[in-house]
Amino acid sequence: MFFYLIRRVLYAIPIALAVGFVCFMLVQIAPGDPINAIVPPDAPQELVDQVKRDYGLDQPLPVQFGLWLMKVVQGDLGRSLATGRPVWSDLSSAIGNTLLLAAAASLIGFIIGSVLGGLAGTFRGTWIDKLAVTSAVAGVSIPHYWLGMVLVVIFSVQLNWLPAMGAGPGGSADWAWDWEHLQHLVLPAVTLSVIPMGIVTRTVRGIVAEIMNQEFVTALRGKGLTRWGVFLHVVKNAAPNVLAVMGLQLGYLMGGSILVETVFSWPGTGLLLNSAIFQRDLPILQGTILVLAMFFVALNLFVDLVQTALDPRIKRA
Amino acid sequence: MSTTTAAQAELEVQARQAVQKSEGYWAGVWKRVRRDKVTMVCAFVLLLMFLVILLAPWITPHDPYQGSMIRRLRPIGTDNHLLGTDELGRDMLTRLIHGGRLSWFMGITPVILAFLIGTTLGVMAGFMGGRVNMMIMRTTDVFYAFPSVLLAIAISGALGTGIMNAILALTVVFIPPIIRVAESVTTGVRNLDFVDAARASGASGFTIVRVHVLGNVLGPIFIYATSLISVCMILASGLSFLGLGTRPPEPEWGLMLNTLRTAIYVQPWVAVLPGACIFVTSLCFNLVSDGLRTAMDVKG
């Protein structure tokens, strides 16, 4: 177990390096010389050469990657081309907002998905099973950015119950746990939750159905255990796998919330990415993608380790 | 001489049996699909949509680019404009039908490309094993370290707006999962007896792959690829929705949804129409893929 832990952590290092390399290459595949993004097109040649030397752009690509990596490891993601501020200062506040949205969506998706999937797996072939399967397929087939618009039409435009955009008074800077702020979270979180809802429903249904077919469940029933008692046993058996799926979904939502954030003008990483794309602000694009991908790598590692620790049936050496 | 003919005759019989067997398999699949009402309805809807968007220039009542400032944002059911008009006074029905062309093209092309490239690499990794396998699979792991939506947006964001850039980005996103599926089914087939027998009889690696491996692995990989079309459709339109795929005034469902966003306070039900098209298409592709999976009895 201990050796597995060490090996798994060590394995994450080359992956993280390779992810860094892909992020580094993003700027290289972008059309045009990266230098044009830093100096104005009519700058004199001496200035261009000077800047090239300062940024290390005259070095061969592997050396450039090394230089870039050194800076990133020290927490220096460069400066935004549009605002001149360090990338990290814009990014740090945006990440908190995205994490809040993704966590809320995961929680909603997890609760509904577990209940629907659990019921469907227990009562196979009944109407509740059909309902669960249908909503799971709909959940993964629906373009969530469109669902967001439909929810805005219904709950903001027609009924006027909930705000259509933003993160409440004061923008992204001051979030508070009161209704004035929370009401802004409702629609984006519900919109984003349909994806994990569909996937969790499918997973839980499959796992529960498989467990219910095992002999120990029959044995538990045979010895006269109540429905509730059997249920607890099933939950205990299903939990590690379901938690693993949910953990990864949180990571997917962190990276995938850009469309929903755009619909609701939610001040997170997605909105940041969106504006970076339009201003061709490559440092912001690169920094945001790097941080989100690293978060995903770390989450993958964490989920793997927690799953191993939780489930005594997984013996990894 | 006579032994050769006998052997040939024997081979012919075997070949005929093989053909009969495979016909039996496909007949069985067709029989099962035909009984599956949901799959049949969805397949019919998709076929109908395909025909309509194929014939778009001949059946649409208006010009998809010709707007009119005095007929902007008319509601659904307006005379002469069955589904209303958009923010520039262009006929919605016409633009939805024309828009399907690009949406379908951008939703399906990346999956086809990724299927071709991913199957080649995955079968190579699975069949050759060793160092080739390690190189291909470890590279795949790196792309798995990105959430798929993020990777698509990162690549097309760096490359800039454009249909081809979006298709390239989506192809890169869908290659790794196809490689993983192809590698795992190929590894499963590689260790079966008939592959050993073929190798013992002196067949080259290429022949073994072509004759013995592909026939057994293409089915599962194909089914998996069809399940990706739905995701790809949503992502492709999503890229256009962000302004990364098609450029205005080109009709495309995701882009139309984006430009109509400002109209949700004026004509909310007209504004959400393009999204409904994406939803129906994606749902039908998903259900047809599920139906095919059951009918072809593919596990996983």
PDB file of C-alpha atoms in Angstrom, chain A residues 11 14-15 18-19 22-23 26-27 29-31 137-138 140-146 149-150 152-154 156-158 164-165 202 251-252 255-259 262-265 273-274 277-278 280 282 285 288-289 292-293 296-297 300, chain B residues 138 141-151 153-161 230-231 233-239 241-244 254 257-258 260-261 264-265 268-269 271-276 278-279 282-284 286-287 290:
ATOM      1  CA  TYR A  11       3.839   8.654 -11.734  1.00  0.00           C
ATOM      2  CA  PRO A  14       5.936  13.015 -15.632  1.00  0.00           C
ATOM      3  CA  ILE A  15       2.239  13.514 -16.394  1.00  0.00           C
ATOM      4  CA  ALA A  18       3.904  16.631 -20.048  1.00  0.00           C
ATOM      5  CA  VAL A  19       0.774  18.654 -19.304  1.00  0.00           C
ATOM      6  CA  VAL A  22       1.285  20.863 -23.910  1.00  0.00           C
ATOM      7  CA  CYS A  23       0.354  24.195 -22.300  1.00  0.00           C
ATOM      8  CA  LEU A  26      -0.285  26.193 -27.017  1.00  0.00           C
ATOM      9  CA  VAL A  27       1.485  29.503 -27.518  1.00  0.00           C
ATOM     10  CA  ILE A  29       0.914  26.593 -32.274  1.00  0.00           C
ATOM     11  CA  ALA A  30      -0.835  29.963 -32.166  1.00  0.00           C
ATOM     12  CA  PRO A  31      -0.542  31.650 -35.559  1.00  0.00           C
ATOM     13  CA  VAL A 137     -29.622  10.078 -21.472  1.00  0.00           C
ATOM     14  CA  ALA A 138     -31.215  13.519 -21.644  1.00  0.00           C
ATOM     15  CA  VAL A 140     -25.688  13.808 -21.264  1.00  0.00           C
ATOM     16  CA  SER A 141     -27.329  14.764 -24.585  1.00  0.00           C
ATOM     17  CA  ILE A 142     -28.472  18.254 -23.675  1.00  0.00           C
ATOM     18  CA  PRO A 143     -26.260  21.171 -24.722  1.00  0.00           C
ATOM     19  CA  HIS A 144     -25.950  22.716 -21.271  1.00  0.00           C
ATOM     20  CA  TYR A 145     -25.319  26.225 -22.596  1.00  0.00           C
ATOM     21  CA  TRP A 146     -28.733  25.986 -24.232  1.00  0.00           C
ATOM     22  CA  MET A 149     -30.669  29.969 -21.783  1.00  0.00           C
ATOM     23  CA  VAL A 150     -33.958  28.080 -21.430  1.00  0.00           C
ATOM     24  CA  VAL A 152     -33.096  32.075 -17.926  1.00  0.00           C
ATOM     25  CA  VAL A 153     -36.112  32.435 -20.229  1.00  0.00           C
ATOM     26  CA  ILE A 154     -38.341  30.598 -17.762  1.00  0.00           C
ATOM     27  CA  SER A 156     -35.695  35.183 -15.112  1.00  0.00           C
ATOM     28  CA  VAL A 157     -37.610  36.518 -18.090  1.00  0.00           C
ATOM     29  CA  GLN A 158     -41.039  34.944 -17.630  1.00  0.00           C
ATOM     30  CA  ALA A 164     -30.055  36.001 -15.056  1.00  0.00           C
ATOM     31  CA  MET A 165     -26.395  36.873 -14.729  1.00  0.00           C
ATOM     32  CA  ARG A 202     -25.857   5.724 -15.055  1.00  0.00           C
ATOM     33  CA  GLY A 251     -12.546  18.112 -12.326  1.00  0.00           C
ATOM     34  CA  TYR A 252     -14.428  17.942 -15.627  1.00  0.00           C
ATOM     35  CA  GLY A 255     -12.617  22.694 -16.947  1.00  0.00           C
ATOM     36  CA  GLY A 256     -15.982  22.515 -18.671  1.00  0.00           C
ATOM     37  CA  SER A 257     -17.821  25.349 -17.003  1.00  0.00           C
ATOM     38  CA  ILE A 258     -16.646  27.892 -19.596  1.00  0.00           C
ATOM     39  CA  LEU A 259     -19.844  27.668 -21.653  1.00  0.00           C
ATOM     40  CA  THR A 262     -20.367  32.611 -20.554  1.00  0.00           C
ATOM     41  CA  VAL A 263     -24.154  32.257 -20.565  1.00  0.00           C
ATOM     42  CA  PHE A 264     -24.519  33.581 -17.019  1.00  0.00           C
ATOM     43  CA  SER A 265     -21.545  35.985 -17.002  1.00  0.00           C
ATOM     44  CA  LEU A 273     -10.706  32.294 -20.810  1.00  0.00           C
ATOM     45  CA  ASN A 274     -13.449  33.650 -23.008  1.00  0.00           C
ATOM     46  CA  ILE A 277      -9.530  34.218 -26.448  1.00  0.00           C
ATOM     47  CA  PHE A 278     -11.094  37.349 -27.909  1.00  0.00           C
ATOM     48  CA  ARG A 280      -5.732  37.016 -28.082  1.00  0.00           C
ATOM     49  CA  LEU A 282      -2.144  34.202 -24.813  1.00  0.00           C
ATOM     50  CA  LEU A 285      -5.083  31.555 -21.914  1.00  0.00           C
ATOM     51  CA  THR A 288      -5.622  29.424 -16.945  1.00  0.00           C
ATOM     52  CA  ILE A 289      -5.432  26.182 -18.906  1.00  0.00           C
ATOM     53  CA  LEU A 292      -7.046  23.979 -14.474  1.00  0.00           C
ATOM     54  CA  ALA A 293      -5.212  20.995 -15.993  1.00  0.00           C
ATOM     55  CA  PHE A 296      -7.334  17.926 -12.724  1.00  0.00           C
ATOM     56  CA  VAL A 297      -4.073  15.944 -12.456  1.00  0.00           C
ATOM     57  CA  ASN A 300      -7.054  12.335 -10.350  1.00  0.00           C
TER      58      ASN A 300
ATOM     59  CA  ARG B 138       1.789   7.156 -22.311  1.00  0.00           C
ATOM     60  CA  ASP B 141      -2.315   9.462 -20.759  1.00  0.00           C
ATOM     61  CA  VAL B 142      -1.117  13.048 -21.117  1.00  0.00           C
ATOM     62  CA  PHE B 143      -4.189  14.036 -23.108  1.00  0.00           C
ATOM     63  CA  TYR B 144      -6.360  12.255 -20.572  1.00  0.00           C
ATOM     64  CA  ALA B 145      -4.965  14.654 -17.983  1.00  0.00           C
ATOM     65  CA  PHE B 146      -7.036  17.428 -19.592  1.00  0.00           C
ATOM     66  CA  PRO B 147     -10.807  17.690 -19.189  1.00  0.00           C
ATOM     67  CA  SER B 148     -12.055  17.246 -22.783  1.00  0.00           C
ATOM     68  CA  VAL B 149     -13.941  20.553 -23.040  1.00  0.00           C
ATOM     69  CA  LEU B 150     -10.903  22.423 -21.749  1.00  0.00           C
ATOM     70  CA  LEU B 151      -8.581  20.754 -24.263  1.00  0.00           C
ATOM     71  CA  ILE B 153     -11.157  25.196 -26.101  1.00  0.00           C
ATOM     72  CA  ALA B 154      -7.425  25.455 -25.423  1.00  0.00           C
ATOM     73  CA  ILE B 155      -6.433  24.226 -28.878  1.00  0.00           C
ATOM     74  CA  SER B 156      -9.024  26.101 -30.885  1.00  0.00           C
ATOM     75  CA  GLY B 157      -8.513  29.157 -28.674  1.00  0.00           C
ATOM     76  CA  ALA B 158      -4.806  29.159 -29.467  1.00  0.00           C
ATOM     77  CA  LEU B 159      -5.354  28.490 -33.182  1.00  0.00           C
ATOM     78  CA  GLY B 160      -8.064  31.118 -33.468  1.00  0.00           C
ATOM     79  CA  THR B 161     -11.537  31.205 -34.996  1.00  0.00           C
ATOM     80  CA  SER B 230     -23.411  13.257 -29.634  1.00  0.00           C
ATOM     81  CA  VAL B 231     -20.682  14.771 -27.438  1.00  0.00           C
ATOM     82  CA  MET B 233     -22.017  17.782 -31.772  1.00  0.00           C
ATOM     83  CA  ILE B 234     -22.513  19.571 -28.437  1.00  0.00           C
ATOM     84  CA  LEU B 235     -18.843  20.566 -28.244  1.00  0.00           C
ATOM     85  CA  ALA B 236     -18.646  21.737 -31.866  1.00  0.00           C
ATOM     86  CA  SER B 237     -21.706  23.926 -31.488  1.00  0.00           C
ATOM     87  CA  GLY B 238     -20.314  24.997 -28.112  1.00  0.00           C
ATOM     88  CA  LEU B 239     -17.127  26.231 -29.791  1.00  0.00           C
ATOM     89  CA  PHE B 241     -21.297  29.466 -29.383  1.00  0.00           C
ATOM     90  CA  LEU B 242     -18.082  30.876 -27.883  1.00  0.00           C
ATOM     91  CA  GLY B 243     -17.215  32.386 -31.264  1.00  0.00           C
ATOM     92  CA  LEU B 244     -14.440  29.875 -31.964  1.00  0.00           C
ATOM     93  CA  GLY B 254     -24.225  27.149 -31.936  1.00  0.00           C
ATOM     94  CA  LEU B 257     -27.734  30.544 -30.378  1.00  0.00           C
ATOM     95  CA  ASN B 258     -24.956  32.973 -29.452  1.00  0.00           C
ATOM     96  CA  LEU B 260     -29.728  35.363 -30.496  1.00  0.00           C
ATOM     97  CA  ARG B 261     -28.756  35.505 -26.801  1.00  0.00           C
ATOM     98  CA  ILE B 264     -34.170  36.355 -25.147  1.00  0.00           C
ATOM     99  CA  TYR B 265     -36.005  39.311 -23.619  1.00  0.00           C
ATOM    100  CA  PRO B 268     -37.384  34.074 -25.991  1.00  0.00           C
ATOM    101  CA  TRP B 269     -38.869  31.084 -27.838  1.00  0.00           C
ATOM    102  CA  ALA B 271     -33.960  32.549 -29.473  1.00  0.00           C
ATOM    103  CA  VAL B 272     -33.823  29.035 -28.035  1.00  0.00           C
ATOM    104  CA  LEU B 273     -34.787  27.209 -31.280  1.00  0.00           C
ATOM    105  CA  PRO B 274     -31.219  26.467 -32.518  1.00  0.00           C
ATOM    106  CA  GLY B 275     -30.398  24.828 -29.173  1.00  0.00           C
ATOM    107  CA  ALA B 276     -33.446  22.618 -29.478  1.00  0.00           C
ATOM    108  CA  ILE B 278     -28.736  20.561 -31.234  1.00  0.00           C
ATOM    109  CA  PHE B 279     -30.517  18.758 -28.390  1.00  0.00           C
ATOM    110  CA  SER B 282     -27.515  14.834 -30.020  1.00  0.00           C
ATOM    111  CA  LEU B 283     -30.223  12.866 -28.195  1.00  0.00           C
ATOM    112  CA  CYS B 284     -31.047  10.829 -31.316  1.00  0.00           C
ATOM    113  CA  ASN B 286     -26.988   8.926 -28.358  1.00  0.00           C
ATOM    114  CA  LEU B 287     -30.046   6.666 -28.436  1.00  0.00           C
ATOM    115  CA  ASP B 290     -27.110   2.775 -27.409  1.00  0.00           C
TER     116      ASP B 290
END
